Each structure stands twice: as C-alpha cells, then as structure tokens.
Coordinates of C-alpha atoms and ligand atoms in Angstrom, one line a residue:
X1 CA 0.0 0.0 0.1
X2 CA 2.8 2.3 1.0
X3 CA 6.3 2.5 -0.6
X4 CA 7.8 3.5 2.8
X5 CA 9.4 0.5 4.4
X6 CA 7.8 -0.9 7.6
X7 CA 10.3 0.8 10.2
X8 CA 8.6 -1.2 13.2
X9 CA 9.8 -4.7 11.7
X10 CA 13.7 -3.1 11.4
X11 CA 14.7 -4.6 14.7
X12 CA 17.8 -4.5 16.6
X13 CA 19.7 -7.7 16.4
X14 CA 19.0 -10.3 19.7
X15 CA 15.3 -8.9 20.2
X16 CA 12.5 -11.6 20.2
X17 CA 9.0 -11.3 21.1
X18 CA 8.2 -13.8 24.1
X19 CA 4.4 -13.5 25.5
X20 CA 3.5 -11.5 28.3
X21 CA 3.0 -13.4 31.7
X22 CA 2.3 -12.7 35.0
X23 CA 5.4 -13.3 37.3
X24 CA 5.5 -15.6 40.2
X25 CA 4.8 -14.1 43.5
X26 CA 8.2 -14.9 45.0
X27 CA 9.7 -13.0 41.9
X28 CA 7.6 -10.1 42.5
X29 CA 8.5 -9.9 45.8
X30 CA 12.2 -10.3 44.8
X31 CA 12.2 -7.4 42.6
X32 CA 10.1 -5.4 45.0
X33 CA 12.9 -6.0 47.6
X34 CA 15.4 -4.4 45.4
X35 CA 14.0 -0.7 46.3
X36 CA 14.0 -1.6 50.1
X37 CA 16.9 -3.8 50.8
X38 CA 19.9 -2.6 49.3
X39 CA 22.7 -4.1 51.9
X40 CA 22.7 -5.3 55.7
X41 CA 22.2 -1.7 56.7
X42 CA 18.7 -1.3 55.0
X43 CA 17.7 -4.4 57.0
X44 CA 19.0 -2.9 60.0
X45 CA 17.2 0.1 59.2
X46 CA 14.0 -1.5 59.0
X47 CA 14.0 -3.4 61.7
X48 CA 14.9 -0.7 64.2
X49 CA 11.8 1.0 62.3
X50 CA 9.7 -1.7 63.3
X51 CA 10.9 -2.1 67.1
X52 CA 10.5 1.8 67.6
X53 CA 7.0 1.3 66.1
X54 CA 6.4 -1.4 68.4
X55 CA 7.0 1.0 71.2
X56 CA 10.1 -0.7 72.7
X57 CA 12.4 0.9 75.3
X58 CA 15.3 -1.8 74.8
X59 CA 16.5 -3.0 71.6
X60 CA 19.6 -5.5 70.8
X61 CA 21.0 -5.7 67.5
X62 CA 23.4 -8.8 66.8
X63 CA 25.5 -8.9 63.8
X64 CA 27.5 -11.4 62.3
X65 CA 30.3 -10.5 59.5
X66 CA 28.8 -7.0 58.8
X67 CA 25.3 -8.1 58.8
X68 CA 25.6 -10.3 55.7
X69 CA 26.0 -13.6 57.5
X70 CA 23.3 -12.9 60.0
X71 CA 21.4 -9.9 61.7
X72 CA 19.2 -9.8 64.9
X73 CA 17.1 -7.5 66.4
X74 CA 15.3 -8.3 69.7
X75 CA 12.9 -5.9 71.1
X76 CA 10.6 -5.2 74.3
X77 CA 8.1 -4.1 72.2
X78 CA 4.1 -5.1 72.1
X79 CA 4.9 -8.0 69.8
X80 CA 2.6 -10.0 67.3
X81 CA 0.1 -12.5 68.0
X82 CA 0.4 -16.0 66.9
X83 CA -2.6 -15.3 64.5
X84 CA -1.0 -12.4 62.6
X85 CA 2.8 -13.9 62.3
X86 CA 2.5 -15.0 58.8
X87 CA 0.4 -11.8 58.0
X88 CA 3.5 -9.6 58.9
X89 CA 5.4 -11.1 56.2
X90 CA 2.8 -10.6 53.6
X91 CA 3.7 -7.9 51.3
X92 CA 1.3 -4.7 51.9
X93 CA 0.2 -5.9 55.2
X94 CA 0.8 -3.9 58.1
X95 CA -1.1 -2.4 61.0
X96 CA -0.1 1.0 60.8
X97 CA -2.3 2.3 58.3
X98 CA -5.5 1.2 57.0
X99 CA -7.1 3.9 54.5
X100 CA -5.8 7.0 52.3
X101 CA -6.7 9.2 55.4
X102 CA -4.5 7.2 57.7
X103 CA -1.9 7.6 54.9
X104 CA -2.2 11.4 55.1
X105 CA -1.2 11.6 58.4
X106 CA 1.2 8.6 59.4
X107 CA 3.2 9.1 62.6
X108 CA 4.7 5.7 62.8
X109 CA 7.9 4.7 60.9
X110 CA 6.7 2.1 58.8
X111 CA 3.3 2.0 57.0
X112 CA 3.8 0.4 53.7
X113 CA 3.9 -2.9 55.1
X114 CA 6.8 -4.1 52.5
X115 CA 9.9 -4.7 54.9
X116 CA 9.4 -8.0 56.2
X117 CA 8.1 -9.4 53.3
X118 CA 11.3 -7.5 51.0
X119 CA 13.6 -9.3 53.8
X120 CA 12.1 -12.4 53.7
X121 CA 12.2 -12.5 50.0
X122 CA 15.8 -12.2 50.1
X123 CA 17.1 -13.7 53.1
X124 CA 16.4 -16.5 55.5
X125 CA 13.9 -15.1 57.8
X126 CA 12.6 -16.0 61.3
X127 CA 10.2 -14.1 63.3
X128 CA 9.6 -14.8 67.3
X129 CA 7.5 -12.9 69.2
X130 CA 4.8 -12.8 72.1
X131 CA 2.4 -10.6 72.3
X132 CA 1.6 -8.7 75.4
X133 CA -1.5 -10.2 76.1
X134 CA -0.5 -13.7 75.5
X135 CA 1.3 -16.2 77.6
X136 CA 3.3 -17.8 75.0
X137 CA 5.7 -17.0 72.5
X138 CA 6.0 -18.4 68.6
X139 CA 8.4 -18.7 66.1
X140 CA 7.5 -18.5 62.6
X141 CA 9.8 -19.6 60.0
X142 CA 9.9 -17.4 56.9
X143 CA 10.5 -20.2 54.1
X144 CA 8.0 -22.7 55.1
X145 CA 5.4 -20.7 57.0
X146 CA 5.8 -23.2 59.9
X147 CA 4.7 -22.1 63.3
X148 CA 6.4 -23.6 66.5
X149 CA 6.2 -22.4 70.4
X150 CA 9.4 -20.9 71.6
X151 CA 10.4 -19.2 74.9
X152 CA 10.5 -15.5 75.2
X153 CA 9.4 -12.6 77.2
X154 CA 7.1 -10.1 75.3
X155 CA 8.7 -8.5 72.4
X156 CA 10.0 -9.5 68.9
X157 CA 13.2 -11.2 67.4
X158 CA 13.8 -11.1 64.1
X159 CA 16.5 -13.1 62.3
X160 CA 18.0 -12.2 59.5
X161 CA 20.4 -14.8 57.7
X162 CA 22.4 -15.1 54.6
X163 CA 21.3 -12.2 53.1
X164 CA 20.7 -12.4 49.1
X165 CA 21.6 -16.0 49.2
X166 CA 19.3 -16.6 46.6
X167 CA 20.2 -13.8 44.4
X168 CA 23.9 -14.2 44.1
X169 CA 24.0 -11.3 41.7
X170 CA 22.8 -9.1 44.3
X171 CA 25.2 -10.2 46.8
X172 CA 28.5 -9.3 44.7
X173 CA 27.4 -5.6 45.0
X174 CA 28.1 -6.1 48.9
X175 CA 31.5 -4.6 49.8
X176 CA 33.7 -5.9 52.6
X177 CA 32.3 -7.0 55.9
X178 CA 34.0 -4.0 57.6
X179 CA 32.4 -1.8 55.1
X180 CA 28.9 -3.4 55.5
X181 CA 29.4 -3.3 59.7
X182 CA 30.3 0.3 59.2
X183 CA 26.5 1.0 57.3
X184 CA 24.8 -1.0 60.0
X185 CA 26.5 1.0 62.6
X186 CA 25.4 4.4 61.0
X187 CA 22.0 2.6 60.9
X188 CA 22.0 2.2 64.7
X189 CA 23.6 5.6 64.7
X190 CA 20.7 7.5 63.5
X191 CA 18.1 5.7 65.5
X192 CA 20.0 6.1 68.5
X193 CA 19.8 9.6 68.4
X194 CA 16.4 10.3 67.8
X195 CA 15.7 7.7 70.7
X196 CA 17.6 8.5 74.2
X197 CA 14.6 7.3 75.6
X198 CA 15.5 3.6 74.0
X199 CA 18.4 2.0 75.4
X200 CA 20.7 -0.2 72.6
X201 CA 23.1 -2.5 72.7
X202 CA 24.9 -3.6 69.4
X203 CA 27.2 -6.6 69.3
X204 CA 29.3 -7.7 66.3
X205 CA 30.8 -11.1 66.1
X206 CA 30.2 -11.7 69.9
X207 CA 31.5 -8.2 70.8
X208 CA 29.6 -5.5 72.6
X209 CA 30.1 -2.5 70.3
X210 CA 27.9 0.0 71.3
X211 CA 25.7 0.1 74.5
X212 CA 23.6 3.4 74.9
X213 CA 21.6 3.4 78.4
X214 CA 18.6 5.4 78.4
X215 CA 19.1 9.4 79.0
X216 CA 18.7 12.7 77.6
X217 CA 19.3 14.0 74.1
X218 CA 22.5 15.6 74.9
X219 CA 24.0 12.8 76.6
X220 CA 22.8 10.2 73.9
X221 CA 24.6 13.0 71.4
X222 CA 27.8 12.9 73.7
X223 CA 27.6 9.0 73.9
X224 CA 27.1 8.5 70.3
X225 CA 29.1 11.3 68.5
X226 CA 31.7 11.5 71.3
X227 CA 32.8 14.8 73.5
X228 CA 33.8 16.9 70.7
X229 CA 30.7 17.4 69.1
X230 CA 28.8 18.7 72.3
X231 CA 31.6 20.8 73.8
X232 CA 31.6 22.6 70.3
X233 CA 28.0 23.0 69.7
X234 CA 25.1 25.4 70.5
X235 CA 21.5 24.3 71.3
X236 CA 19.1 25.2 68.8
X237 CA 15.2 25.7 70.2
X238 CA 13.2 27.4 67.9
X239 CA 9.3 27.3 67.3
X240 CA 7.7 29.0 64.4
X241 CA 3.7 28.5 64.4
X242 CA 3.0 24.8 63.8
X243 CA 6.9 24.0 63.3
X244 CA 9.2 23.1 66.0
X245 CA 13.0 22.7 65.7
X246 CA 15.2 21.4 68.4
X247 CA 18.6 19.9 68.6
X248 CA 22.6 20.7 68.4
X249 CA 24.6 22.3 65.7
X250 CA 28.3 22.9 65.8
X251 CA 30.1 25.9 65.7
X252 CA 31.9 27.0 62.7
X253 CA 35.0 26.3 64.6
X254 CA 34.1 22.7 64.4
X255 CA 33.2 22.4 61.0
X256 CA 34.5 19.4 59.4
X257 CA 36.3 18.5 56.1
X258 CA 33.5 15.6 55.5
X259 CA 29.7 15.9 55.7
X260 CA 29.7 13.1 57.9
X261 CA 28.1 14.2 61.2
X262 CA 24.9 15.7 59.7
X263 CA 21.8 14.2 61.6
X264 CA 18.4 16.0 60.6
X265 CA 14.9 14.4 61.3
X266 CA 11.3 15.1 60.4
X267 CA 9.4 14.2 62.9
X268 CA 11.6 11.5 64.1
X269 CA 12.6 10.2 60.8
X270 CA 16.2 10.4 59.6
X271 CA 16.1 12.4 56.2
X272 CA 18.1 13.6 53.3
X273 CA 16.2 16.7 52.3
X274 CA 17.5 19.5 49.9
X275 CA 15.5 22.1 51.4
X276 CA 16.3 21.7 54.9
X277 CA 20.2 21.1 53.6
X278 CA 20.1 24.2 51.5
X279 CA 18.3 26.1 54.8
X280 CA 21.5 24.9 57.0
X281 CA 23.9 25.8 54.2
X282 CA 22.6 29.3 54.4
X283 CA 22.3 29.5 58.1
X284 CA 26.0 29.1 58.0
X285 CA 27.0 30.8 54.8
X286 CA 27.8 33.7 56.9
X287 CA 30.6 31.8 59.2
X288 CA 31.4 28.8 57.6
X289 CA 34.4 28.5 55.4
X290 CA 33.2 27.3 51.8
X291 CA 35.0 24.1 51.7
X292 CA 33.8 22.8 55.7
X293 CA 30.9 20.9 56.5
X294 CA 28.8 21.7 59.7
X295 CA 28.0 19.1 62.3
X296 CA 24.4 18.8 63.7
X297 CA 21.7 16.9 65.2
X298 CA 18.4 18.8 64.5
X299 CA 14.8 17.4 64.9
X300 CA 12.1 19.4 62.7
X301 CA 8.6 18.3 64.2
X302 CA 5.7 19.5 62.4
X303 CA 1.8 18.3 62.0
X304 CA 2.4 15.2 59.7
X305 CA -0.7 16.6 57.2
X306 CA 2.0 19.0 56.4
X307 CA 4.5 16.4 55.0
X308 CA 4.4 13.7 52.7
X309 CA 6.6 10.9 53.8
X310 CA 5.4 8.5 51.3
X311 CA 7.6 9.7 48.3
X312 CA 10.6 7.5 48.6
X313 CA 10.2 3.7 49.0
X314 CA 12.9 3.9 51.8
X315 CA 11.3 7.1 53.1
X316 CA 14.7 9.0 53.6
X317 CA 13.3 11.6 51.2
X318 CA 9.9 13.6 52.1
X319 CA 7.9 16.4 50.6
X320 CA 7.2 19.5 52.4
X321 CA 3.6 20.8 51.8
X322 CA 4.9 24.3 52.0
X323 CA 8.8 24.4 51.6
X324 CA 9.3 28.0 52.0
X325 CA 7.7 28.0 55.6
X326 CA 10.3 24.9 56.5
X327 CA 13.2 26.7 54.9
X328 CA 12.4 30.0 56.8
X329 CA 12.2 28.3 60.0
X330 CA 15.2 26.3 59.6
X331 CA 17.6 29.1 58.8
X332 CA 16.0 31.4 61.6
X333 CA 16.4 28.4 64.2
X334 CA 20.2 28.1 63.1
X335 CA 20.7 31.7 62.5
X336 CA 19.8 32.7 65.9
X337 CA 21.4 29.8 67.7
X338 CA 24.8 30.6 65.9
X339 CA 24.9 34.3 66.7
X340 CA 23.6 33.6 70.2
X341 CA 26.4 31.6 70.7
X342 CA 28.8 34.5 71.9
X343 CA 26.4 36.8 73.4
X344 CA 23.7 34.7 75.2
X345 CA 26.1 33.8 78.1
X346 CA 26.6 37.9 78.4
X347 CA 24.1 38.1 80.8
X348 CA 25.8 35.5 83.3
X349 CA 28.3 37.1 85.9
X350 CA 31.7 35.4 86.2
X351 CA 31.1 33.9 89.7
X352 CA 27.6 32.2 88.4
X353 CA 30.0 30.6 85.3
X354 CA 30.5 27.2 86.2
X355 CA 26.9 26.5 87.4
X356 CA 25.5 28.1 84.3
X357 CA 27.8 25.9 82.3
X358 CA 25.9 23.3 80.5
X359 CA 26.9 19.6 82.4
X360 CA 28.9 18.6 79.6
X361 CA 31.5 21.5 80.1
X362 CA 31.5 21.4 83.5
X363 CA 34.8 20.1 84.7
X364 CA 35.8 16.8 86.2
X365 CA 35.0 17.8 89.8
X366 CA 37.7 15.4 91.0
X367 CA 40.1 17.0 89.0
X368 CA 42.6 19.3 91.1
X369 CA 42.6 22.6 89.1
X370 CA 44.7 25.5 89.5
X371 CA 43.3 27.9 92.1
X372 CA 42.8 31.1 90.6
X373 CA 39.3 31.6 90.3
X374 CA 36.9 30.8 87.3
X375 CA 39.8 30.7 85.2
X376 CA 40.2 26.9 86.5
X377 CA 37.0 26.0 84.3
X378 CA 39.4 24.8 81.9
X379 CA 37.6 25.0 78.6
X380 CA 38.3 22.0 75.9
X381 CA 40.8 22.8 73.7
X382 CA 40.5 24.5 70.2
X383 CA 37.1 25.4 70.9
X384 CA 36.9 29.5 70.8
X385 CA 34.0 31.4 71.4
X386 CA 33.9 34.7 73.1
X387 CA 30.8 33.4 75.0
X388 CA 33.1 31.0 77.1
X389 CA 34.6 33.5 78.5
X390 CA 31.9 36.5 77.9
X391 CA 31.1 38.1 81.2
X392 CA 28.5 41.0 81.7
X393 CA 29.6 43.4 79.4
X394 CA 27.8 46.4 78.7
X395 CA 29.9 48.6 76.5
X396 CA 28.4 52.2 76.3
X397 CA 31.3 53.7 74.8
X398 CA 31.4 53.5 70.9
X399 CA 35.0 52.7 70.3
X400 CA 36.2 53.1 66.7
X401 CA 39.3 51.1 65.7
X402 CA 41.0 54.2 64.1
X403 CA 39.0 56.7 66.1
X404 CA 39.3 58.1 69.9
X405 CA 40.3 55.7 72.4
X406 CA 39.4 55.7 76.1
X407 CA 35.8 54.3 75.8
X408 CA 34.3 53.8 78.9
X409 CA 33.0 50.2 79.7
X410 CA 30.8 49.8 82.4
X411 CA 30.6 46.4 84.5
X412 CA 28.1 46.0 87.5
X413 CA 30.8 47.0 90.0
X414 CA 33.6 48.9 88.7
X415 CA 34.1 51.1 85.6
X416 CA 37.5 50.9 83.6
X417 CA 38.6 53.0 81.3
X418 CA 40.3 51.6 78.4
X419 CA 43.1 54.3 78.0
X420 CA 44.8 53.5 81.1
X421 CA 45.1 50.1 80.1
X422 CA 48.4 48.7 79.2
X423 CA 50.0 49.5 82.4
X424 CA 48.7 46.6 84.8
X425 CA 47.1 44.4 82.4
X426 CA 45.9 41.4 84.3
X427 CA 43.8 43.5 86.7
X428 CA 41.2 43.7 84.4
X429 CA 39.0 40.7 83.6
X430 CA 37.9 41.4 80.0
X431 CA 37.0 38.2 78.1
X432 CA 39.4 38.9 75.4
X433 CA 42.0 40.4 78.0
X434 CA 44.6 43.2 77.4
X435 CA 46.5 43.9 74.4
X436 CA 50.0 43.5 74.8
X437 CA 51.7 44.1 71.5
X438 CA 51.3 43.7 67.6
X439 CA 53.3 40.7 65.6
X440 CA 54.2 41.1 62.3
X441 CA 51.5 43.5 61.7
X442 CA 49.3 40.7 61.3
X443 CA 48.3 39.6 64.9
X444 CA 47.5 41.2 68.5
X445 CA 48.9 39.4 71.2
X446 CA 46.9 39.9 74.2
X447 CA 46.7 38.7 78.0
X448 CA 43.8 37.4 79.6
X449 CA 42.7 34.9 82.6
X450 CA 43.3 32.2 80.4
X451 CA 46.6 32.9 79.4
X452 CA 47.8 33.9 75.8
X453 CA 45.3 35.3 73.0
X454 CA 46.2 35.8 69.4
X455 CA 44.0 37.7 67.5
X456 CA 44.0 38.2 63.4
X457 CA 43.3 41.9 63.5
X458 CA 42.0 41.9 59.8
X459 CA 39.9 39.1 60.3
X460 CA 38.6 40.4 63.3
X461 CA 38.1 43.8 62.2
X462 CA 36.5 42.9 59.2
X463 CA 33.8 41.1 61.1
X464 CA 33.2 43.7 63.1
X465 CA 32.6 46.0 60.0
X466 CA 30.6 43.6 58.5
X467 CA 28.2 43.1 61.2
X468 CA 28.0 46.6 62.0
X469 CA 27.1 47.2 57.9
X470 CA 24.4 44.5 58.0
X471 CA 22.7 46.0 61.0
X472 CA 23.0 49.6 59.5
X473 CA 21.4 48.5 56.5
X474 CA 18.4 46.3 58.1
X475 CA 17.8 49.4 60.2
X476 CA 17.8 51.9 57.2
X477 CA 20.8 53.6 59.0
X478 CA 23.4 52.9 56.2
X479 CA 24.3 56.3 55.9
X480 CA 26.8 57.8 53.5
X481 CA 29.6 60.3 54.2
X482 CA 30.2 62.4 51.5
X483 CA 34.3 62.4 50.5
X484 CA 36.0 65.7 51.5
X485 CA 38.2 65.0 48.4
X486 CA 36.3 62.8 45.8
X487 CA 38.4 60.3 44.3
X488 CA 38.5 59.6 40.6
X489 CA 39.7 56.8 38.9
X490 CA 40.2 55.5 35.4
X491 CA 37.4 52.8 35.0
X492 CA 36.9 49.8 32.2
X493 CA 34.0 49.9 30.1
X494 CA 32.4 47.4 32.5
X495 CA 32.8 49.1 35.4
X496 CA 31.1 52.4 34.0
X497 CA 28.4 50.3 32.7
X498 CA 27.9 48.5 35.9
X499 CA 28.3 51.7 37.7
X500 CA 25.6 53.2 35.6
X501 CA 23.1 50.5 35.6
X502 CA 23.4 50.2 39.3
X503 CA 23.0 53.6 40.7
X504 CA 20.3 52.9 42.9
X505 CA 21.8 49.7 44.4
X506 CA 24.9 51.5 44.9
X507 CA 23.3 54.3 46.7
X508 CA 21.4 51.6 49.1
X509 CA 24.8 50.8 50.1
X510 CA 25.7 53.9 50.7
X511 CA 28.3 54.6 47.7
X512 CA 28.0 57.5 45.4
X513 CA 29.4 56.9 42.3
X514 CA 29.2 59.2 39.3
X515 CA 30.9 59.3 35.8
X516 CA 33.5 62.1 35.2
X517 CA 33.6 61.2 31.9
X518 CA 33.7 58.3 29.2
X519 CA 36.4 56.4 31.4
X520 CA 36.6 57.9 34.7
X521 CA 34.2 57.3 37.4
X522 CA 34.5 59.4 40.8
X523 CA 33.6 58.3 44.1
X524 CA 31.8 60.9 46.3
X525 CA 30.5 59.0 49.1
X526 CA 31.3 55.9 50.9
X527 CA 29.4 54.5 53.9
X528 CA 30.2 56.3 57.0
X529 CA 31.7 53.0 58.6
X530 CA 34.0 52.8 56.1
X531 CA 35.2 56.2 55.8
X532 CA 38.7 55.6 56.8
X533 CA 39.3 53.0 53.9
X534 CA 40.4 53.2 50.5
X535 CA 37.2 54.7 48.3
X536 CA 38.7 53.5 45.1
X537 CA 39.6 49.7 46.0
X538 CA 36.0 50.0 48.0
X539 CA 34.1 51.1 45.0
X540 CA 35.9 48.8 42.0
X541 CA 35.5 45.5 44.6
X542 CA 31.8 46.6 45.2
X543 CA 31.2 47.1 41.0
X544 CA 33.2 44.1 40.4
X545 CA 30.8 42.1 43.0
X546 CA 27.8 44.0 41.5
X547 CA 28.6 43.1 37.9
X548 CA 27.7 39.2 38.8
X549 CA 24.3 39.9 39.6
X550 CA 21.8 40.9 37.0
X551 CA 18.5 42.0 38.4
X552 CA 17.8 43.9 41.5
X553 CA 16.3 40.6 43.2
X554 CA 19.2 39.0 42.9
X555 CA 21.1 42.0 44.4
X556 CA 18.7 42.1 47.3
X557 CA 19.3 38.4 48.3
X558 CA 23.1 39.2 47.4
X559 CA 23.3 42.2 49.7
X560 CA 25.3 40.5 52.6
X561 CA 27.9 39.3 50.3
X562 CA 28.2 42.8 48.9
X563 CA 28.6 44.2 52.4
X564 CA 30.8 41.2 53.4
X565 CA 33.0 42.3 50.5
X566 CA 32.8 46.2 51.5
X567 CA 33.7 45.1 54.7
X568 CA 36.8 43.5 53.8
X569 CA 38.1 46.7 52.3
X570 CA 37.0 48.9 55.2
X571 CA 38.8 46.7 57.7
X572 CA 42.2 47.8 59.0
X573 CA 44.7 46.0 56.9
X574 CA 47.8 43.9 57.7
X575 CA 51.0 45.8 58.6
X576 CA 49.1 48.9 59.7
X577 CA 50.9 49.9 63.1
X578 CA 48.2 49.9 66.0
X579 CA 48.3 51.5 69.3
X580 CA 47.6 49.6 72.5
X581 CA 44.6 51.5 72.7
X582 CA 43.5 50.7 69.4
X583 CA 44.1 47.1 69.9
X584 CA 42.5 47.4 73.2
X585 CA 39.5 49.0 71.5
X586 CA 39.1 46.3 68.7
X587 CA 39.3 43.8 71.5
X588 CA 36.3 45.5 73.2
X589 CA 34.3 45.4 69.9
X590 CA 35.1 41.9 69.2
X591 CA 33.1 41.4 72.6
X592 CA 29.7 42.8 71.9
X593 CA 30.1 41.9 68.1
X594 CA 27.9 38.6 67.0
X595 CA 29.9 36.0 65.1
X596 CA 33.0 38.0 65.8
X597 CA 34.8 34.5 66.3
X598 CA 34.8 33.8 62.6
X599 CA 35.7 36.4 59.8
X600 CA 33.3 36.7 57.0
X601 CA 35.0 34.3 55.4
X602 CA 34.2 31.8 58.2
X603 CA 38.1 31.7 59.0
X604 CA 38.8 31.9 62.9
X605 CA 39.5 35.4 64.1
X606 CA 41.1 34.4 67.6
X607 CA 42.9 31.6 69.4
X608 CA 43.6 30.9 72.9
X609 CA 46.7 29.7 74.4
X610 CA 45.9 28.8 77.8
X611 CA 48.4 28.9 80.8
X612 CA 48.0 25.2 81.0
X613 CA 49.2 24.4 77.6
X614 CA 52.2 27.1 78.3
X615 CA 52.9 25.5 81.2
X616 CA 53.1 22.0 79.3
X617 CA 54.8 23.3 76.8
X618 CA 57.6 24.4 79.3
X619 CA 57.4 21.5 81.6
X620 CA 56.2 23.7 84.6
X621 CA 54.5 21.7 87.3
X622 CA 51.9 23.3 89.1
Ligands
ADP1 P1 5.2 -1.7 58.0 O1 6.5 -1.7 59.1 O2 5.4 -0.8 56.9 O3 3.7 -2.0 58.8 P2 6.4 -3.9 58.0 O4 7.0 -4.9 56.9 O5 8.0 -3.5 58.2 O6 5.6 -3.0 57.7 O7 6.0 -5.0 59.1 C1 4.7 -5.5 58.9 C2 4.0 -5.7 60.1 O8 4.3 -6.5 61.3 C3 3.7 -4.2 61.0 O9 2.8 -3.3 60.1 C4 3.5 -4.3 62.3 O10 2.4 -4.8 62.6 C5 4.4 -6.0 62.7 N1 5.5 -5.9 62.9 C6 6.9 -6.0 62.6 N2 7.7 -5.6 63.3 C7 7.5 -5.7 64.5 C8 7.9 -5.7 65.6 N3 9.3 -5.6 66.0 N4 7.0 -5.7 66.8 C9 5.6 -5.8 66.6 N5 5.4 -5.7 65.4 C10 6.0 -5.9 64.5
MG2 MG1 8.4 -1.6 59.1

C-alpha cells in the first residue's frame, strides 16, 4: 500500500518477542525487595523502625560478618499475636494504616507493609514474638511458613540470615564485611540519636560494640558522636507556628572536612532533604569557610499533614507542603542559635559561670585544678567562642578602631577606662583580655585570665565592620558620608556600565559613584563606617561583585555578600601599626559583636593558648 518501509519491523539484533505473562509471586517479591533492601544496613534500619513503632524501650542488635551472615534484632515492644505472624510477612500487610486518610497523617516509621516481605524474599527470615496479651511465644519460619512454640518474653525478635543467598548477583554488590558493618552501625546511630529514651546495644561477632543506656538527648549525642560534638555546638530551640526545631548545631570552628556528622530528622525520621540542607547551608554561609561541613543533630517536628513521607520507598526523602515555611524556620532556628553562641551567656556574671555551664562542659570535680578563680573552668582545647569567657558586658562607649580611644566600659561593680590599660593588664578581666603587642603587623597578642590570646586583626575587624554594616542596612541606617576630596579613577567599560545601571543599588549601600568622563568614575561618598578605607578599592570591589548579579532581586538577596566585600575593604589592613589603645578597642568591639569568632569568610579570628598549655610546653609542674 505504501512505499515507505515498515520501520517497526527493523529490529535491533537479538530482540525476540516473548509472550506477556504474570510473574510468580516470589519473583515479584524479589523485584520489589530491590527497592527496600540494598545491603545489611537497610535491613537493620527497617527492623529498628519496626521496634520503635512497637514502642520498644530496649533494642538489641546482633550482627555476624558485617550483617551479611546474620542480623538479629530483639525488642521488648508490644509483640505480634500467633494468628498475625504470617500476615506480618505478607506484602502490603501492615497494622499501621488502613485508609488513604491514615496515609495522610502517618505518625509511625513504617506504613507500607513491605519491609518484612522484602527481607523474607532475599534472606532466610525467622520471626519470633510474644504479644503482650499472650502467655506464649511463637516462631514463624519465613520459608516454610511453619509455626512452633518458643520461649520468649513479650516482644519480638527478627532473625535474618544469609542476605541475598538466593540472588548471588546482588550479593556480589556487597562490600567488605567491615564496610557493611560501618553502614549498619551508622543505621543504629541514626536511630540511637532520635531515641535517647530507648536503650540500645549492638553486638558484632560476639563483641559488644555499642551500648547506650536511656538518657537525655545531650547525653546520647555525647555517647554516640563523642565529647567533641557537644562541647563545640550550640543548642537549637525554635518554634514557628506549627513547626518546631530542636537539637544541637556545631560551631563553625568545629566544622569538618567531611559531611559525616549531619543528622536531620523530620518527625523522628532521619531524612536527606534538599530544602533542609539548603537552609542549613544558608544559615552557616555567613560564618563557615566554603569547603567545610557543619555538624548537627536537628529535629524538625511539624503536623503530619504538612509533610508527605510517602515519596520514597525507603522514606529517606520527604516532601513538604510548604517548603518555604520549612526553609525559613530552619534558617532562623540556626541563625539565632549560631549568633547567640557568643552573646547569650553575656548576662551571666563571672561567678555564676560554672553552674551556668551545661553539664558536658563542667570540669571533672575530682580533678585538681589551678586555684585562680573561674579561669580554673578549663575549656576544651580548640574551641574558641567569646561567650565561653564572656562576662557581663555593657559597652556604652562606641569605640572606633581608628578613632578616639578611651571608650568607657561599665561593669556591674566597677568602671574601667580603656585608655589607662596596658600598665597593669592582669587587673582587668575582659574576656579577650588586654593587648600586649602587635606581631608582624598581622596579629594582636593579648593577655587574659586563661593565658595568651592571639587575634588576627584584619579578620576580626572585618567581621566587626560587616556586622555593623548589616545592622545599619537592616535598620535603614546605612548613612553615606561625602568625601572631602572625591576620588576619581580610570574605569573599565564594564565598570562604567555597571556603575550606571546599578546607581540605585549602590546608593542603598551608601556608595555614591558618578561618571566624570567616558572613562573616569568618581567616588563622592562612601558608607560612614568605611570612611577610613580606600574609596577607590572599595568602589572597584563593589562594582566587581555587583556585575555578577543581574536583576535587582538577586542583588537584594546578595546584599550580605556585597556588604561582606565592602567590609573586607573597610577593615584595617595588615601591616598597619596599631597603638595599644586601638588594639584594646578592637578587642572590646569583638566582645560585643555577633559572630565575631569567625571572619566573613569563616576563618577563625582568634585563638587562645591557655596557661596550662604554656606550662605544658615548658614542663612547668603546678
Ligand atoms: P510496616 O512497618 O510498614 O507496617 P513491615 O513489613 O515492616 O511493614 O511490618 C509488617 C507488620 O508487622 C507491621 O505493621 C507490624 O504490625 C508487624 N511488626 C513488624 N515488626 C514488629 C515488631 N518488632 N514488633 C511488633 N510488630 C511488628
Ligand atoms: Mg516496618
């Protein structure tokens, strides 16, 4: 009929038609299992979810050969009746939901009724259980379906042997036992952190590898992630309408080169979520060096109707009804907590510090410490936050780095004058101490009660200027100051164009730039806080930054970056000689500036070397 060839009949070699047929049940289960059971750790996670859903308060995990040979999970939860044992292994059989309505508000970890069926399809499974209402316990063999009586307390034991024994192709994908074990232990950690009210024990090849008794969240975190995490983190507590966020977030200083301590939970379920990770990144953007990863254990709670947990077979991803709401809440929660880290304790007088310290920071009462006042509250090495040694400050003087010294700082009982210092530094107990000298034009050396303090003066001042600019911008208080002598410079065509098209944005930032000729720009005014700096360098840097952003909307969102660039140019440069008064003024400003522990790029601004460390260096016994 037609002269064109029938393209459908030209098949690729090797393609033959076979009839459509329904797959046997076992094969369906094995295929379905692929989504749920990837490796031993997936089995562990599912069994732990079930134990939690059953209300267990004690859970024991026993692994052999990284979980590949055997995984046993025992719990003291509500158990399963003899009549229901077989149902538990059926696909899509669950006690957790019954209707679409239930699905929209699940509060349990499981609800798809797939896990036990999937595991049973790819391993040898035995289910032993005694329901709370029953005097007897029974065991169900997953293969044969046989049920026999056994001896057991109320609760459930699931034994899973020889994972992927019947699917050797999948078994080949498993890594070494050590690697599989590591994944299993991570699965237990995720549950352990979310459930400090549950006692957990993990055995591997007959050895007890983890044992966490019931405790508080803080204690549990300490046990699971080590001392370092808590002592270098701030508590997060935030609520915004129906949302609440709590947990602990690592200080920028404690950020890691790997993203291995990031635990995010939504309604108790460990998740990896783009909205939430983005929010975390933005909250840290201001204080964290680019290549570093913050540590955190955070729990977001929200009504189950506002989140869909049924978007991923392993439920590790979720979908929020209003992701903006969630994003904002997380940014605020973290932002507040991180900013507070240095100033919140400011209202605590020195003498109250030890009691006010969280328990994990309190020194071992049995250890004999040095006998000089509160400095004996030795802080863990390597953590540096002003608040750690912050006392009751109330800075009434506005002390400028380049400006007048002698700002007066009031304390509850005494008033000291900055300009008199230097003579007898040890008398005054400022958290960041008294300046002693400038080192190589870069560092300020200061003495405080703990010992020696080293401050990167440019980095510190940059932060101070940046925070001030941010505040001024927020309060519409970013005044520009006309230059006595306008500064002109030869501009590139790009700079000319950028200055012309962004006049308004520049104006909002306090910069007044006009074209003098076709190749010359002139700076007429700069933000008052930056009047001491180099106006041309400031204008050029700002133009360069601006030209990267096209629309005004982007600029509004990039304002902090712009201010950060400007701050960098307004901050005191290296190699500028500072007087002791100027150095002290800088230290005092750091004490009252938010986020002053890191510069705008997330690098630390100061370090403490304690007397004890110095004594150790010189082997001075106390
Ligand atoms: P889901 O958890 O999605 O319901 P599972 O396949 O994991 O599906 O479990 C099927 C059912 O078996 C559960 O709904 C629950 O009723 C029961 N079950 C599984 N594990 C336990 C346990 N450890 N304790 C009590 N009941 C359990
Ligand atoms: Mg389950």
